[in-house]
Amino acid sequence: HRGIPTTARGRLDSSGSISGICIIKSEASASAPPAAAADASADLVMGGGNLQKSQMARAKKQAAEGKQGAGGGGAEGLKKRQADASVHAAANEERARLKVEREARAVAKAAKEAALERKTAKLSKGDGADKVELTDKEKKAKKLAAAQAALAAACAAPPKKEGKKKKDSKETDVEEGEMDVDDGDLKGGDDVDEVDDTAIEADGEGNGEGDPDEPMEFKAPALTEEEKVALHAKMAAREAMLAEKFGNEEAERLKAEAEENAAAIIGAIKAKKIAGITLEEFELLRAAASDAPAHAFLDDLLGAAAKASVLFKANSFANAKISTLATKAGSAMVAAAVATSKAEPAFAKLEAILDALPGDAAVAERVSMRVLVICGELVGHLDKPSIDRFLERTKALLAGESNKVGSAAALSAAAALRVAIGKGSVDSAEPMAMLTSSLEAVATA
């Protein structure tokens, strides 16, 4: 290290060699301040002992203290230096407001719980259950909660408007833990102060009328006669509207179901899985079962032979979907026959079908039952001789071998007599005479 002042320290060990350190002192370190000199010498130290380390630590500490004495830096330091007493007063006021609001919420919660307990006790008392008795401590807690609620409502200051500059978040923020309310404080603990009973009057309680723990009940004012009539009219209109809505929905459902059934039957006819009725005859049956007039279906009955009519073919099937269409088509045909004064010829054709039943007992039973139902709807519109002729037929069927046919005959006779009595074609005493004679025949048998 030529030209550079140095200081050497060392010792001679047992081997005869010298070991130690060499401190290089530059000109900059000699003229620099203590802190700068320490920094400069720190870079030039090679090795060192406790003395050098202590000097370096002392220099670094002095440098750090010098920076702290400069007054701090950044927005936080500037804000703290500019703050005055008003800022701290505003922060304290904000903390006080939040505390009042927190206490008001706690009091409101306690009041709700007390009201719920009173309601539960009342219901238990009304149901015959054991009455819930509150302890003195719980009663005091409820009274204290009511008093605090009234005091908080009267003394709570309105919320302060926020200024242009936001206050320090560390000064205005409230920890979430402070917002929680201890359930023990609400239900009453050992630290509940004594409260004068006469000084508490909150939520209508303590007015000297009845049980102070009894909840207030709202009673609706009595309606006048005009208001009752208007209310009933409104309810009736609503019920009519709902009935119409449900009726339309049911009609749409039945229509969709009929379309689905018709598609299935058409597919079966095309696939020759259903024999005895053509596709054109099924379309005629389907049209008669719809809302359209069944004049074409009536003309087919009047113009064809008994067993060749679509009505006979449709009623001979065991298929439930086809039989449903046949029943609807028969009712529509009756309406068309009465409207066009063709009721007598139509009844003659139906009698011909009943007189020419097929040999198969099951098919004969199905055709007889369904045709009797159609006759019951038609005969009441006929003259007295036709009505008497039909009643004689039904009486014979009552004693027949088939119970199903006898039941259908009784129902069809009752339907025909109901219409005939309403039109004046049959005396109202005649059904009673028929019943008496039938009972005598049963007694004789």
Short mmCIF file of C-alpha atoms in Angstrom, two decimals:
data_model
loop_
_atom_site.label_atom_id
_atom_site.label_comp_id
_atom_site.label_asym_id
_atom_site.label_seq_id
_atom_site.Cartn_x
_atom_site.Cartn_y
_atom_site.Cartn_z
CA HIS A 1 0.00 0.00 0.00
CA ARG A 2 2.40 2.60 -1.14
CA GLY A 3 1.54 6.23 -0.51
CA ILE A 4 -1.38 5.30 1.84
CA PRO A 5 -1.02 5.76 5.59
CA THR A 6 -1.58 2.47 7.41
CA THR A 7 -1.63 1.18 10.95
CA ALA A 8 -0.53 -2.36 11.60
CA ARG A 9 -1.14 -4.48 14.65
CA GLY A 10 -0.06 -8.05 15.13
CA ARG A 11 1.58 -10.68 17.25
CA LEU A 12 4.20 -13.31 16.85
CA ASP A 13 2.90 -16.82 17.25
CA SER A 14 4.82 -19.92 18.22
CA SER A 15 5.63 -20.79 14.62
CA GLY A 16 7.48 -17.56 14.07
CA SER A 17 4.91 -15.96 11.74
CA ILE A 18 3.12 -12.67 12.31
CA SER A 19 -0.68 -12.55 12.22
CA GLY A 20 -2.90 -9.50 12.65
CA ILE A 21 -4.88 -6.79 10.84
CA CYS A 22 -4.07 -3.79 8.74
CA ILE A 23 -6.29 -0.67 8.87
CA ILE A 24 -6.01 1.52 5.79
CA LYS A 25 -6.72 5.21 6.47
CA SER A 26 -7.45 7.25 3.38
CA GLU A 27 -7.26 11.00 3.08
CA ALA A 28 -11.07 11.17 2.69
CA SER A 29 -11.58 9.41 5.99
CA ALA A 30 -9.28 11.80 7.77
CA SER A 31 -11.12 14.91 6.61
CA ALA A 32 -14.69 13.59 6.60
CA PRO A 33 -17.25 14.05 9.44
CA PRO A 34 -17.47 11.34 12.06
CA ALA A 35 -20.49 9.63 10.41
CA ALA A 36 -19.05 9.85 6.90
CA ALA A 37 -15.63 8.81 8.14
CA ALA A 38 -17.16 5.80 9.82
CA ASP A 39 -18.94 4.87 6.59
CA ALA A 40 -15.77 5.28 4.57
CA SER A 41 -13.58 3.38 7.03
CA ALA A 42 -16.21 0.64 7.19
CA ASP A 43 -15.60 -0.13 3.54
CA LEU A 44 -11.82 -0.26 4.05
CA VAL A 45 -11.68 -2.41 7.16
CA MET A 46 -10.35 -5.84 6.50
CA GLY A 47 -11.06 -7.93 9.54
CA GLY A 48 -11.25 -6.05 12.84
CA GLY A 49 -11.84 -6.42 16.54
CA ASN A 50 -14.45 -5.28 19.09
CA LEU A 51 -13.16 -1.73 19.10
CA GLN A 52 -13.76 -1.23 15.39
CA LYS A 53 -17.22 -2.82 15.57
CA SER A 54 -18.23 -0.58 18.45
CA GLN A 55 -17.11 2.51 16.57
CA MET A 56 -19.07 1.50 13.48
CA ALA A 57 -22.23 0.79 15.48
CA ARG A 58 -21.94 4.13 17.27
CA ALA A 59 -21.56 5.97 13.96
CA LYS A 60 -24.61 4.28 12.43
CA LYS A 61 -26.69 5.09 15.50
CA GLN A 62 -25.70 8.76 15.35
CA ALA A 63 -26.63 8.90 11.67
CA ALA A 64 -30.07 7.37 12.36
CA GLU A 65 -30.73 9.79 15.22
CA GLY A 66 -29.80 12.67 12.95
CA LYS A 67 -32.41 11.62 10.41
CA GLN A 68 -35.10 11.28 13.08
CA GLY A 69 -34.39 14.76 14.33
CA ALA A 70 -35.17 16.19 10.89
CA GLY A 71 -38.92 16.08 11.79
CA GLY A 72 -40.10 12.95 9.97
CA GLY A 73 -41.34 12.71 6.44
CA GLY A 74 -44.26 11.56 4.30
CA ALA A 75 -47.99 12.30 4.50
CA GLU A 76 -48.36 10.77 7.96
CA GLY A 77 -45.69 12.98 9.54
CA LEU A 78 -47.00 16.08 7.79
CA LYS A 79 -50.53 15.39 8.96
CA LYS A 80 -49.43 14.90 12.55
CA ARG A 81 -47.41 18.11 12.57
CA GLN A 82 -50.35 20.11 11.13
CA ALA A 83 -53.01 18.65 13.48
CA ASP A 84 -54.36 20.92 16.19
CA ALA A 85 -56.80 20.57 19.08
CA SER A 86 -59.93 20.83 16.85
CA VAL A 87 -58.96 17.70 14.92
CA HIS A 88 -58.64 15.69 18.09
CA ALA A 89 -61.89 17.13 19.42
CA ALA A 90 -63.72 16.15 16.24
CA ALA A 91 -62.33 12.62 16.45
CA ASN A 92 -63.46 12.31 20.05
CA GLU A 93 -66.92 13.60 19.12
CA GLU A 94 -67.18 11.03 16.33
CA ARG A 95 -66.20 8.25 18.73
CA ALA A 96 -68.86 9.43 21.18
CA ARG A 97 -71.56 9.47 18.47
CA LEU A 98 -70.70 5.96 17.36
CA LYS A 99 -70.82 4.79 20.95
CA VAL A 100 -74.30 6.29 21.42
CA GLU A 101 -75.53 4.61 18.25
CA ARG A 102 -74.04 1.31 19.37
CA GLU A 103 -75.77 1.58 22.74
CA ALA A 104 -79.08 2.46 21.04
CA ARG A 105 -78.85 -0.63 18.87
CA ALA A 106 -78.14 -2.76 21.91
CA VAL A 107 -81.14 -1.28 23.72
CA ALA A 108 -83.40 -1.89 20.70
CA LYS A 109 -82.24 -5.49 20.52
CA ALA A 110 -82.96 -5.96 24.21
CA ALA A 111 -86.44 -4.48 23.77
CA LYS A 112 -87.21 -6.86 20.89
CA GLU A 113 -86.09 -9.85 22.91
CA ALA A 114 -88.21 -8.73 25.84
CA ALA A 115 -91.28 -8.33 23.57
CA LEU A 116 -90.69 -11.80 22.13
CA GLU A 117 -90.51 -13.27 25.61
CA ARG A 118 -93.76 -11.57 26.56
CA LYS A 119 -95.49 -12.85 23.43
CA THR A 120 -94.23 -16.39 24.07
CA ALA A 121 -95.47 -16.22 27.63
CA LYS A 122 -98.88 -15.02 26.46
CA LEU A 123 -99.20 -17.81 23.87
CA SER A 124 -98.18 -20.38 26.45
CA LYS A 125 -100.78 -19.00 28.81
CA GLY A 126 -103.47 -19.07 26.10
CA ASP A 127 -102.69 -22.68 25.10
CA GLY A 128 -103.00 -23.88 28.66
CA ALA A 129 -99.27 -24.37 29.12
CA ASP A 130 -97.33 -23.34 32.18
CA LYS A 131 -96.99 -19.60 32.45
CA VAL A 132 -93.47 -18.32 32.00
CA GLU A 133 -92.49 -16.37 35.10
CA LEU A 134 -89.67 -13.86 34.80
CA THR A 135 -87.21 -13.42 37.58
CA ASP A 136 -86.70 -10.06 39.29
CA LYS A 137 -83.34 -9.71 37.59
CA GLU A 138 -84.88 -10.24 34.13
CA LYS A 139 -87.67 -7.77 34.86
CA LYS A 140 -85.11 -5.16 35.95
CA ALA A 141 -83.10 -5.79 32.81
CA LYS A 142 -86.14 -5.23 30.60
CA LYS A 143 -87.06 -2.04 32.42
CA LEU A 144 -83.49 -0.79 32.13
CA ALA A 145 -83.48 -1.55 28.40
CA ALA A 146 -86.72 0.40 27.91
CA ALA A 147 -85.37 3.38 29.84
CA GLN A 148 -82.11 3.38 27.90
CA ALA A 149 -84.06 3.20 24.61
CA ALA A 150 -86.11 6.26 25.54
CA LEU A 151 -83.00 8.14 26.70
CA ALA A 152 -81.06 7.28 23.54
CA ALA A 153 -83.96 8.35 21.31
CA ALA A 154 -84.21 11.69 23.09
CA CYS A 155 -80.52 12.51 23.44
CA ALA A 156 -78.99 11.00 20.31
CA ALA A 157 -77.33 13.71 18.23
CA PRO A 158 -77.98 13.78 14.47
CA PRO A 159 -75.19 12.31 12.34
CA LYS A 160 -72.49 14.86 11.53
CA LYS A 161 -71.91 15.69 7.89
CA GLU A 162 -68.60 14.58 6.47
CA GLY A 163 -66.20 17.43 5.74
CA LYS A 164 -64.17 17.98 2.61
CA LYS A 165 -61.10 16.34 4.12
CA LYS A 166 -61.39 12.83 5.48
CA LYS A 167 -60.22 12.37 9.03
CA ASP A 168 -57.43 10.06 9.88
CA SER A 169 -58.63 6.48 9.53
CA LYS A 170 -56.73 5.51 12.65
CA GLU A 171 -58.61 8.14 14.67
CA THR A 172 -62.17 7.65 13.28
CA ASP A 173 -62.35 3.95 12.57
CA VAL A 174 -63.99 1.81 15.19
CA GLU A 175 -63.00 -1.76 15.59
CA GLU A 176 -65.65 -4.27 14.64
CA GLY A 177 -65.33 -5.95 18.00
CA GLU A 178 -66.67 -2.81 19.68
CA MET A 179 -69.91 -3.08 17.67
CA ASP A 180 -70.80 -6.49 19.08
CA VAL A 181 -73.26 -6.62 21.93
CA ASP A 182 -72.88 -9.14 24.68
CA ASP A 183 -75.99 -11.28 25.06
CA GLY A 184 -75.44 -11.31 28.79
CA ASP A 185 -75.80 -7.53 28.91
CA LEU A 186 -79.15 -7.76 27.12
CA LYS A 187 -80.60 -10.55 29.23
CA GLY A 188 -79.58 -8.95 32.50
CA GLY A 189 -76.60 -9.75 34.64
CA ASP A 190 -75.30 -9.02 38.06
CA ASP A 191 -74.27 -5.49 37.06
CA VAL A 192 -77.83 -4.27 36.38
CA ASP A 193 -78.60 -1.14 38.36
CA GLU A 194 -81.78 -0.64 40.27
CA VAL A 195 -84.35 1.36 38.32
CA ASP A 196 -87.38 3.07 39.73
CA ASP A 197 -90.53 1.35 38.45
CA THR A 198 -92.49 4.60 38.36
CA ALA A 199 -89.92 6.28 36.12
CA ILE A 200 -90.19 3.74 33.32
CA GLU A 201 -92.87 4.19 30.72
CA ALA A 202 -91.80 3.01 27.27
CA ASP A 203 -93.71 1.45 24.34
CA GLY A 204 -97.04 1.98 26.08
CA GLU A 205 -96.01 0.11 29.22
CA GLY A 206 -96.37 1.28 32.79
CA ASN A 207 -99.54 3.27 32.09
CA GLY A 208 -101.34 1.74 35.01
CA GLU A 209 -103.75 -0.28 32.84
CA GLY A 210 -103.58 -4.08 33.11
CA ASP A 211 -100.42 -6.12 33.13
CA PRO A 212 -97.37 -3.96 32.25
CA ASP A 213 -95.81 -6.96 30.49
CA GLU A 214 -98.89 -7.47 28.30
CA PRO A 215 -98.11 -6.59 24.61
CA MET A 216 -100.26 -4.04 22.85
CA GLU A 217 -102.76 -5.43 20.31
CA PHE A 218 -103.99 -3.65 17.19
CA LYS A 219 -107.74 -3.70 16.63
CA ALA A 220 -109.06 -2.91 13.16
CA PRO A 221 -111.96 -0.45 13.04
CA ALA A 222 -115.39 -1.90 12.34
CA LEU A 223 -116.57 -1.72 8.72
CA THR A 224 -119.74 0.04 7.70
CA GLU A 225 -122.46 -1.74 5.74
CA GLU A 226 -121.38 -0.01 2.53
CA GLU A 227 -117.78 -1.09 3.07
CA LYS A 228 -118.87 -4.67 3.75
CA VAL A 229 -120.92 -4.76 0.54
CA ALA A 230 -118.01 -3.35 -1.44
CA LEU A 231 -115.61 -5.85 0.12
CA HIS A 232 -117.91 -8.79 -0.66
CA ALA A 233 -118.36 -7.58 -4.23
CA LYS A 234 -114.58 -7.33 -4.64
CA MET A 235 -114.09 -10.83 -3.27
CA ALA A 236 -116.80 -12.22 -5.56
CA ALA A 237 -115.22 -10.57 -8.59
CA ARG A 238 -111.86 -12.02 -7.66
CA GLU A 239 -113.32 -15.49 -7.24
CA ALA A 240 -115.05 -15.22 -10.62
CA MET A 241 -111.81 -14.12 -12.24
CA LEU A 242 -109.92 -17.03 -10.68
CA ALA A 243 -112.64 -19.50 -11.72
CA GLU A 244 -112.48 -18.25 -15.30
CA LYS A 245 -108.71 -18.49 -15.28
CA PHE A 246 -108.74 -22.06 -13.94
CA GLY A 247 -111.50 -23.00 -16.39
CA ASN A 248 -109.46 -21.75 -19.33
CA GLU A 249 -106.39 -23.59 -18.10
CA GLU A 250 -108.39 -26.82 -17.73
CA ALA A 251 -109.86 -26.40 -21.21
CA GLU A 252 -106.40 -25.93 -22.66
CA ARG A 253 -105.18 -29.02 -20.84
CA LEU A 254 -108.11 -31.14 -22.09
CA LYS A 255 -107.61 -29.87 -25.61
CA ALA A 256 -103.94 -30.78 -25.58
CA GLU A 257 -104.77 -34.21 -24.15
CA ALA A 258 -107.42 -34.78 -26.85
CA GLU A 259 -104.95 -33.85 -29.57
CA GLU A 260 -102.41 -36.29 -28.15
CA ASN A 261 -104.99 -39.11 -27.95
CA ALA A 262 -106.22 -38.43 -31.47
CA ALA A 263 -102.68 -38.58 -32.82
CA ALA A 264 -102.16 -41.95 -31.11
CA ILE A 265 -105.41 -43.39 -32.54
CA ILE A 266 -104.65 -42.15 -36.05
CA GLY A 267 -101.24 -43.77 -35.88
CA ALA A 268 -102.82 -47.05 -34.75
CA ILE A 269 -105.41 -46.96 -37.56
CA LYS A 270 -102.72 -46.32 -40.17
CA ALA A 271 -100.66 -49.17 -38.74
CA LYS A 272 -103.80 -51.42 -38.89
CA LYS A 273 -103.61 -52.00 -35.14
CA ILE A 274 -107.24 -50.78 -34.81
CA ALA A 275 -109.69 -52.46 -37.17
CA GLY A 276 -113.40 -51.82 -37.72
CA ILE A 277 -113.21 -48.06 -38.28
CA THR A 278 -111.60 -46.14 -41.11
CA LEU A 279 -109.58 -42.97 -40.86
CA GLU A 280 -112.42 -40.93 -42.42
CA GLU A 281 -114.94 -42.32 -39.93
CA PHE A 282 -112.63 -41.48 -37.05
CA GLU A 283 -112.24 -37.91 -38.31
CA LEU A 284 -116.06 -37.66 -38.45
CA LEU A 285 -116.26 -38.89 -34.85
CA ARG A 286 -113.52 -36.53 -33.77
CA ALA A 287 -115.24 -33.53 -35.40
CA ALA A 288 -118.54 -34.37 -33.65
CA ALA A 289 -116.76 -34.59 -30.30
CA SER A 290 -115.31 -31.11 -30.75
CA ASP A 291 -117.07 -27.79 -30.22
CA ALA A 292 -118.40 -27.75 -33.81
CA PRO A 293 -122.05 -28.82 -34.46
CA ALA A 294 -122.49 -32.56 -35.00
CA HIS A 295 -124.86 -32.35 -37.98
CA ALA A 296 -122.66 -34.60 -40.10
CA PHE A 297 -122.53 -37.21 -37.35
CA LEU A 298 -126.37 -37.05 -37.03
CA ASP A 299 -126.82 -37.43 -40.80
CA ASP A 300 -124.56 -40.49 -40.74
CA LEU A 301 -126.75 -42.07 -38.04
CA LEU A 302 -130.00 -41.32 -39.92
CA GLY A 303 -128.71 -42.41 -43.33
CA ALA A 304 -126.85 -45.62 -42.47
CA ALA A 305 -127.98 -48.98 -41.23
CA ALA A 306 -127.95 -49.62 -37.49
CA LYS A 307 -124.66 -51.51 -37.37
CA ALA A 308 -123.06 -49.51 -40.19
CA SER A 309 -123.26 -46.12 -38.46
CA VAL A 310 -120.15 -44.51 -37.00
CA LEU A 311 -121.93 -44.24 -33.64
CA PHE A 312 -122.38 -48.03 -33.45
CA LYS A 313 -118.77 -48.73 -34.52
CA ALA A 314 -117.29 -46.20 -32.08
CA ASN A 315 -119.30 -47.53 -29.12
CA SER A 316 -118.34 -51.14 -29.81
CA PHE A 317 -114.63 -50.50 -29.18
CA ALA A 318 -113.10 -51.27 -25.80
CA ASN A 319 -110.50 -48.55 -26.38
CA ALA A 320 -111.04 -45.93 -23.66
CA LYS A 321 -109.89 -43.05 -25.88
CA ILE A 322 -112.36 -43.94 -28.64
CA SER A 323 -115.21 -44.51 -26.15
CA THR A 324 -114.60 -41.05 -24.63
CA LEU A 325 -114.89 -39.47 -28.08
CA ALA A 326 -118.06 -41.51 -28.77
CA THR A 327 -119.73 -40.24 -25.58
CA LYS A 328 -118.94 -36.60 -26.44
CA ALA A 329 -120.09 -37.10 -30.03
CA GLY A 330 -123.38 -38.67 -28.83
CA SER A 331 -124.17 -35.67 -26.59
CA ALA A 332 -123.40 -33.29 -29.46
CA MET A 333 -125.63 -35.33 -31.78
CA VAL A 334 -128.54 -35.09 -29.30
CA ALA A 335 -128.21 -31.29 -29.23
CA ALA A 336 -128.17 -31.18 -33.05
CA ALA A 337 -131.23 -33.48 -33.28
CA VAL A 338 -133.27 -31.36 -30.81
CA ALA A 339 -132.24 -28.12 -32.56
CA THR A 340 -133.26 -29.44 -36.02
CA SER A 341 -136.46 -31.24 -34.92
CA LYS A 342 -134.93 -34.63 -35.73
CA ALA A 343 -135.20 -36.04 -32.22
CA GLU A 344 -137.88 -38.66 -33.08
CA PRO A 345 -136.01 -40.12 -36.12
CA ALA A 346 -132.78 -40.16 -34.11
CA PHE A 347 -134.48 -42.06 -31.26
CA ALA A 348 -135.87 -44.59 -33.75
CA LYS A 349 -132.31 -45.28 -34.99
CA LEU A 350 -131.06 -45.70 -31.42
CA GLU A 351 -133.86 -48.19 -30.73
CA ALA A 352 -132.84 -50.10 -33.84
CA ILE A 353 -129.28 -50.38 -32.48
CA LEU A 354 -130.59 -51.68 -29.12
CA ASP A 355 -132.73 -54.26 -30.95
CA ALA A 356 -129.80 -55.49 -33.09
CA LEU A 357 -127.02 -55.99 -30.59
CA PRO A 358 -124.07 -58.14 -31.67
CA GLY A 359 -123.69 -61.75 -30.55
CA ASP A 360 -120.53 -61.09 -28.53
CA ALA A 361 -121.72 -60.53 -24.96
CA ALA A 362 -118.93 -58.10 -24.09
CA VAL A 363 -119.49 -55.97 -27.21
CA ALA A 364 -123.27 -56.11 -26.72
CA GLU A 365 -122.90 -54.90 -23.14
CA ARG A 366 -120.67 -51.97 -24.14
CA VAL A 367 -122.98 -50.88 -26.98
CA SER A 368 -126.13 -51.22 -24.84
CA MET A 369 -124.72 -49.19 -21.93
CA ARG A 370 -123.42 -46.32 -24.09
CA VAL A 371 -126.50 -46.09 -26.30
CA LEU A 372 -128.77 -46.04 -23.24
CA VAL A 373 -126.87 -43.02 -21.94
CA ILE A 374 -127.49 -41.20 -25.25
CA CYS A 375 -131.17 -42.16 -25.12
CA GLY A 376 -131.50 -40.76 -21.61
CA GLU A 377 -130.36 -37.36 -22.91
CA LEU A 378 -132.70 -37.47 -25.93
CA VAL A 379 -135.97 -39.07 -24.73
CA GLY A 380 -136.92 -36.25 -22.36
CA HIS A 381 -137.42 -33.98 -25.40
CA LEU A 382 -139.82 -36.43 -27.12
CA ASP A 383 -143.59 -36.90 -26.97
CA LYS A 384 -145.34 -38.91 -24.24
CA PRO A 385 -145.70 -42.14 -26.27
CA SER A 386 -141.98 -42.26 -27.03
CA ILE A 387 -141.18 -41.59 -23.37
CA ASP A 388 -143.48 -44.43 -22.23
CA ARG A 389 -141.96 -46.79 -24.76
CA PHE A 390 -138.46 -46.04 -23.50
CA LEU A 391 -139.48 -46.46 -19.85
CA GLU A 392 -140.91 -49.88 -20.61
CA ARG A 393 -137.62 -50.87 -22.19
CA THR A 394 -135.63 -49.72 -19.18
CA LYS A 395 -137.91 -51.63 -16.79
CA ALA A 396 -137.23 -54.81 -18.72
CA LEU A 397 -133.50 -54.18 -18.56
CA LEU A 398 -133.60 -53.69 -14.79
CA ALA A 399 -134.30 -57.39 -14.39
CA GLY A 400 -131.77 -58.41 -17.04
CA GLU A 401 -128.69 -60.54 -16.62
CA SER A 402 -126.17 -57.67 -16.76
CA ASN A 403 -125.97 -55.48 -13.67
CA LYS A 404 -124.02 -52.82 -15.63
CA VAL A 405 -126.75 -52.62 -18.27
CA GLY A 406 -129.46 -52.46 -15.58
CA SER A 407 -127.64 -49.62 -13.80
CA ALA A 408 -127.27 -47.72 -17.08
CA ALA A 409 -130.98 -48.25 -17.79
CA ALA A 410 -131.97 -46.82 -14.38
CA LEU A 411 -129.75 -43.76 -14.82
CA SER A 412 -130.98 -43.09 -18.36
CA ALA A 413 -134.64 -43.39 -17.24
CA ALA A 414 -134.02 -40.92 -14.40
CA ALA A 415 -132.37 -38.47 -16.80
CA ALA A 416 -135.27 -38.73 -19.27
CA LEU A 417 -137.89 -38.23 -16.54
CA ARG A 418 -136.06 -35.20 -15.16
CA VAL A 419 -136.20 -33.44 -18.53
CA ALA A 420 -139.76 -34.60 -19.28
CA ILE A 421 -141.09 -33.39 -15.92
CA GLY A 422 -139.41 -30.04 -16.49
CA LYS A 423 -141.04 -29.72 -19.91
CA GLY A 424 -144.45 -30.88 -18.58
CA SER A 425 -144.59 -34.02 -20.71
CA VAL A 426 -144.79 -36.28 -17.63
CA ASP A 427 -146.71 -35.74 -14.37
CA SER A 428 -144.49 -35.42 -11.32
CA ALA A 429 -146.46 -38.19 -9.54
CA GLU A 430 -145.74 -40.74 -12.23
CA PRO A 431 -142.16 -41.51 -11.10
CA MET A 432 -143.48 -42.23 -7.58
CA ALA A 433 -146.04 -44.66 -9.00
CA MET A 434 -143.29 -46.37 -11.00
CA LEU A 435 -141.15 -46.66 -7.86
CA THR A 436 -144.05 -48.14 -5.87
CA SER A 437 -144.78 -50.78 -8.49
CA SER A 438 -141.12 -51.63 -8.74
CA LEU A 439 -140.82 -52.08 -4.98
CA GLU A 440 -143.90 -54.32 -4.99
CA ALA A 441 -142.34 -56.45 -7.70
CA VAL A 442 -139.16 -56.71 -5.67
CA ALA A 443 -141.15 -57.76 -2.58
CA THR A 444 -143.00 -60.37 -4.60
CA ALA A 445 -139.79 -61.75 -5.98
#
